Amino acid sequence: GVRSAEYKFTRVFTGIRRPRRTRIGTEFAGRVEEVGAAVTEFRVGDEVFGIRHGANAELVTVAESGVLVHKPAGLTDEEAAAVPEGALLVLSCLKAAFPLAGKSVLVYGAAGSVGTAAVQLLAHHFGAEVTAVCDTKDVELVRSLGAQEVVDRLREDFTENGRTYDVVFDAVGKHSFRRCRRSLKPGGIYISMDLGFMYHIPLLALGTRFVGSKRATIGLGRYRRDDLLLVKELVEAGTYRPVIDRTYDLEEIVEATRYVEAGQKTGNVVLHVGGRSR
């Protein structure tokens, strides 16, 4: 899959002066082609999905202990490839606000790959009361994913309507704690997927731990195999589904990246490796 991220933020991890990795991509799905002699959990021919840096390729090598599990029943490779990253980032980033059952949570950027995952997990797994913010074209989709209330950001500014929430989750890193603070209840927390201008979100995270009752934190995601197993169960139970905007051939990766960076996609953009669509 192809996901957008603010370039200053991603360069902290991908390299300041030059790329640390020459191959991009994180999530994948496909068939096991070879296994090592000591591997016991997987066999040649198994359908799997998971997380591995450099996943935008025809073949990837993954450790048996890595973030890799058998693919959910009933999903195509393209559908399965659209599941891991968004869901695992959400499960990791929202831990700062646990427990979430019964809490009011606003998701800003609810129609992106992370946002669509957040709405579903919050509503169907964590039992939170979800308000989602998205563009006009995505309102009905986001509502169908489980949001109790949907705010059209092109028609209404959620920071000005007087409503408050236990958690504001900025799934695209485009808002700010300063503006969202008024939308937080006492003791509420603002979680951003971006470091912010001059990396101010980590500084806010440190400062707000000691000043006032409202906090800010940065959602640094960790990919965990146990979380992927959980998401697989949710998919097979029918309480989580991948949202795919477009599928491109691997050879069209430049075009796919340009589309993602334009900021208009809904859900996920998937790269298809030749001839295996099922």
Coordinates of C-alpha atoms in Angstrom, one line a residue:
G1 CA 0.0 0.0 0.0
V2 CA 0.9 3.7 -0.4
R3 CA 0.3 6.1 2.5
S4 CA 0.9 9.8 2.7
A5 CA 2.9 11.4 5.5
E6 CA 4.4 14.9 6.0
Y7 CA 7.9 14.8 4.5
K8 CA 9.6 16.5 7.5
F9 CA 8.2 13.9 9.7
T10 CA 9.1 10.9 7.6
R11 CA 12.6 12.1 7.0
V12 CA 13.4 11.6 10.7
F13 CA 13.0 7.9 10.0
T14 CA 13.9 7.5 6.3
G15 CA 17.0 9.7 6.2
I16 CA 17.8 13.4 6.5
R17 CA 20.2 13.9 3.6
R18 CA 19.6 10.7 1.6
P19 CA 17.3 7.7 1.9
R20 CA 18.3 5.1 4.4
R21 CA 16.3 2.5 2.3
T22 CA 16.2 2.4 -1.4
R23 CA 12.9 0.5 -1.5
I24 CA 9.7 1.9 0.1
G25 CA 6.4 0.4 1.2
T26 CA 5.3 -1.2 4.5
E27 CA 2.3 -3.5 4.1
F28 CA 1.9 -6.5 1.9
A29 CA -0.1 -9.7 1.1
G30 CA 0.7 -12.7 -1.0
R31 CA 1.8 -16.3 -1.1
V32 CA 4.8 -17.9 0.6
E33 CA 7.3 -18.9 -2.1
E34 CA 10.1 -20.3 0.1
V35 CA 10.7 -21.1 3.8
G36 CA 13.9 -21.7 5.8
A37 CA 14.7 -25.1 7.2
A38 CA 13.8 -24.1 10.8
V39 CA 10.5 -22.5 9.9
T40 CA 7.5 -24.3 11.4
E41 CA 4.5 -21.9 11.3
F42 CA 4.4 -21.3 7.6
R43 CA 4.6 -23.5 4.5
V44 CA 5.2 -22.8 0.8
G45 CA 1.8 -21.8 -0.7
D46 CA 0.4 -20.3 2.5
E47 CA -1.5 -17.0 1.9
V48 CA -0.1 -14.4 4.3
F49 CA -0.2 -10.7 5.0
G50 CA 1.9 -8.4 7.2
I51 CA 4.3 -5.5 7.7
R52 CA 7.9 -5.3 6.3
H53 CA 9.9 -2.2 5.3
G54 CA 10.6 -2.3 1.6
A55 CA 7.3 -4.1 0.8
N56 CA 6.7 -2.4 -2.5
A57 CA 8.3 -5.3 -4.4
E58 CA 7.6 -8.6 -6.1
L59 CA 9.3 -10.5 -3.3
V60 CA 10.0 -9.7 0.3
T61 CA 11.9 -11.6 3.0
V62 CA 10.2 -11.8 6.5
A63 CA 11.4 -13.4 9.7
E64 CA 9.0 -16.1 11.0
S65 CA 8.8 -14.0 14.2
G66 CA 8.1 -10.8 12.3
V67 CA 4.8 -9.1 11.8
L68 CA 3.4 -11.8 9.6
V69 CA 0.3 -13.9 9.9
H70 CA -2.0 -16.0 7.7
K71 CA -4.3 -13.9 5.5
P72 CA -8.0 -13.5 6.7
A73 CA -10.4 -15.8 5.0
G74 CA -12.3 -14.3 2.1
L75 CA -10.0 -11.4 1.3
T76 CA -8.1 -10.9 -2.0
D77 CA -4.5 -10.1 -1.8
E78 CA -5.3 -6.4 -2.6
E79 CA -7.9 -6.2 0.2
A80 CA -5.5 -7.9 2.7
A81 CA -2.7 -5.6 1.7
A82 CA -4.8 -2.6 2.7
V83 CA -5.4 -3.8 6.2
P84 CA -2.2 -3.9 8.3
E85 CA -0.6 -0.5 8.5
G86 CA -3.5 1.7 9.2
A87 CA -5.0 -0.7 11.8
L88 CA -1.7 -1.4 13.6
L89 CA -0.8 2.3 13.8
V90 CA -4.2 3.1 15.3
L91 CA -3.9 0.3 17.9
S92 CA -0.5 1.6 18.9
C93 CA -1.2 5.3 18.9
L94 CA -4.4 5.2 20.8
K95 CA -2.8 3.4 23.8
A96 CA -2.1 6.8 25.3
A97 CA -5.9 7.3 25.8
F98 CA -6.7 3.8 27.1
P99 CA -9.2 2.7 28.3
L100 CA -11.5 3.9 25.5
A101 CA -14.8 2.2 26.2
G102 CA -17.6 4.7 26.6
K103 CA -15.3 7.7 25.8
S104 CA -16.1 10.3 23.3
V105 CA -13.5 10.4 20.5
L106 CA -13.2 12.7 17.6
V107 CA -11.2 11.5 14.6
Y108 CA -9.9 14.2 12.3
G109 CA -9.0 13.0 8.8
A110 CA -11.5 10.1 9.2
A111 CA -11.5 9.1 5.5
G112 CA -7.8 8.3 5.1
S113 CA -6.0 4.9 5.6
V114 CA -5.4 5.6 9.3
G115 CA -8.7 7.4 9.8
T116 CA -10.9 4.7 8.3
A117 CA -9.1 2.2 10.5
A118 CA -9.6 4.4 13.6
V119 CA -13.3 4.8 13.1
Q120 CA -13.9 1.1 12.8
L121 CA -11.7 0.1 15.7
L122 CA -13.0 2.8 18.0
A123 CA -16.6 2.0 17.2
H124 CA -16.6 -1.8 16.9
H125 CA -13.6 -3.0 19.1
F126 CA -13.1 -0.4 21.8
G127 CA -16.7 0.7 22.2
A128 CA -16.1 4.4 22.0
E129 CA -18.5 7.1 20.9
V130 CA -17.0 8.2 17.6
T131 CA -17.4 11.6 15.9
A132 CA -15.6 11.7 12.5
V133 CA -14.4 14.7 10.5
C134 CA -14.0 14.3 6.8
D135 CA -14.7 15.9 3.4
T136 CA -18.2 16.1 1.9
K137 CA -17.6 13.2 -0.5
D138 CA -16.7 10.8 2.3
V139 CA -19.5 11.5 4.8
E140 CA -21.6 8.5 4.0
L141 CA -18.7 6.1 3.8
V142 CA -17.4 7.2 7.2
R143 CA -20.8 6.9 8.7
S144 CA -21.1 3.3 7.3
L145 CA -17.8 2.5 9.1
G146 CA -19.4 3.1 12.5
A147 CA -19.2 6.8 13.3
Q148 CA -22.2 8.0 15.3
E149 CA -21.7 11.5 14.1
V150 CA -19.9 12.9 11.0
V151 CA -18.8 16.5 10.6
D152 CA -18.3 17.8 7.1
R153 CA -15.1 19.8 7.5
L154 CA -15.9 21.9 4.4
R155 CA -19.1 23.1 6.0
E156 CA -18.3 23.2 9.7
D157 CA -15.3 23.8 12.0
F158 CA -15.5 21.3 14.8
T159 CA -13.3 23.5 17.0
E160 CA -16.0 26.2 16.9
N161 CA -19.2 24.3 17.6
G162 CA -18.8 24.1 21.4
R163 CA -18.7 20.3 21.6
T164 CA -16.0 18.6 23.6
Y165 CA -14.4 15.2 23.6
D166 CA -12.3 12.9 25.8
V167 CA -9.9 12.3 22.9
V168 CA -9.1 14.2 19.6
F169 CA -7.2 11.9 17.3
D170 CA -5.6 13.8 14.4
A171 CA -5.1 10.9 12.0
V172 CA -3.5 13.1 9.3
G173 CA -1.4 15.5 11.5
K174 CA -3.0 18.6 9.9
H175 CA -4.5 20.2 13.0
S176 CA -2.9 21.7 16.1
F177 CA -3.2 21.3 19.9
R178 CA -3.7 25.0 20.2
R179 CA -6.9 24.9 18.2
C180 CA -8.2 21.5 19.4
R181 CA -7.7 22.3 23.0
R182 CA -11.0 24.0 23.2
S183 CA -12.6 20.8 21.9
L184 CA -11.2 18.7 24.7
K185 CA -12.9 17.9 28.0
P186 CA -11.0 18.4 31.2
G187 CA -8.4 15.6 31.4
G188 CA -8.8 15.1 27.6
I189 CA -5.9 14.2 25.3
Y190 CA -4.9 15.3 21.7
I191 CA -3.1 12.7 19.7
S192 CA -1.4 13.7 16.5
M193 CA 0.1 11.6 13.8
D194 CA 2.6 14.3 12.9
L195 CA 5.5 16.0 14.9
G196 CA 4.2 19.4 14.0
F197 CA 6.1 22.6 13.0
M198 CA 9.6 22.6 14.4
Y199 CA 8.7 19.3 16.1
H200 CA 6.5 21.1 18.6
I201 CA 4.2 18.2 19.4
P202 CA 6.8 16.2 21.3
L203 CA 7.6 19.4 23.3
L204 CA 3.9 19.9 24.0
A205 CA 3.7 16.3 25.1
L206 CA 6.4 16.9 27.6
G207 CA 5.0 20.3 28.8
T208 CA 1.3 19.3 29.1
R209 CA 2.2 16.4 31.4
F210 CA 2.9 18.9 34.1
V211 CA 0.7 22.0 33.2
G212 CA -3.1 21.9 33.0
S213 CA -5.4 18.9 32.7
K214 CA -5.4 18.7 28.9
R215 CA -2.6 16.8 27.2
A216 CA -1.0 16.5 23.8
T217 CA 1.0 13.5 22.6
I218 CA 2.6 12.2 19.4
G219 CA 1.2 9.0 17.9
L220 CA 4.4 7.0 17.2
G221 CA 3.1 3.7 15.9
R222 CA 4.6 0.3 16.7
Y223 CA 3.8 -2.7 14.5
R224 CA 3.1 -5.7 16.7
R225 CA 2.2 -9.3 15.5
D226 CA -0.4 -9.7 18.3
D227 CA -2.2 -6.6 17.0
L228 CA -2.2 -8.0 13.5
L229 CA -3.7 -11.3 14.8
L230 CA -6.4 -9.2 16.5
V231 CA -7.2 -7.3 13.3
K232 CA -7.4 -10.6 11.4
E233 CA -10.0 -11.8 13.9
L234 CA -12.0 -8.6 13.5
V235 CA -11.9 -8.9 9.7
E236 CA -13.1 -12.5 9.8
A237 CA -15.8 -11.5 12.3
G238 CA -17.1 -8.8 9.9
T239 CA -16.4 -5.9 12.2
Y240 CA -13.4 -4.5 10.2
R241 CA -13.1 -4.0 6.5
P242 CA -10.4 -2.5 4.3
V243 CA -11.3 0.6 2.3
I244 CA -9.6 0.9 -1.1
D245 CA -9.7 4.0 -3.3
R246 CA -7.5 2.8 -6.2
T247 CA -5.3 0.0 -7.3
Y248 CA -2.2 0.5 -9.4
D249 CA 0.3 -1.9 -11.0
L250 CA 3.7 -1.9 -9.3
E251 CA 5.2 -0.4 -12.4
E252 CA 2.8 2.6 -11.8
I253 CA 4.3 3.4 -8.3
V254 CA 5.2 7.0 -9.3
E255 CA 1.7 7.7 -10.4
A256 CA 0.3 6.1 -7.3
T257 CA 2.5 8.1 -5.0
R258 CA 1.6 11.4 -6.8
Y259 CA -2.1 10.6 -6.3
V260 CA -1.6 9.8 -2.6
E261 CA 0.4 13.0 -2.1
A262 CA -2.4 15.1 -3.7
G263 CA -4.3 14.5 -0.5
Q264 CA -7.6 13.5 -2.0
K265 CA -7.6 9.7 -1.6
T266 CA -10.3 7.8 0.4
G267 CA -8.9 4.9 2.5
N268 CA -6.0 3.1 0.9
V269 CA -4.1 3.0 -2.4
V270 CA -2.8 -0.5 -3.3
L271 CA 0.0 -1.6 -5.5
H272 CA -0.8 -4.8 -7.5
V273 CA 2.1 -7.1 -8.4
G274 CA 1.4 -8.6 -11.9
G275 CA -1.1 -11.3 -12.6
R276 CA -2.1 -12.3 -9.1
S277 CA -5.4 -10.4 -8.5
R278 CA -8.0 -12.7 -7.0

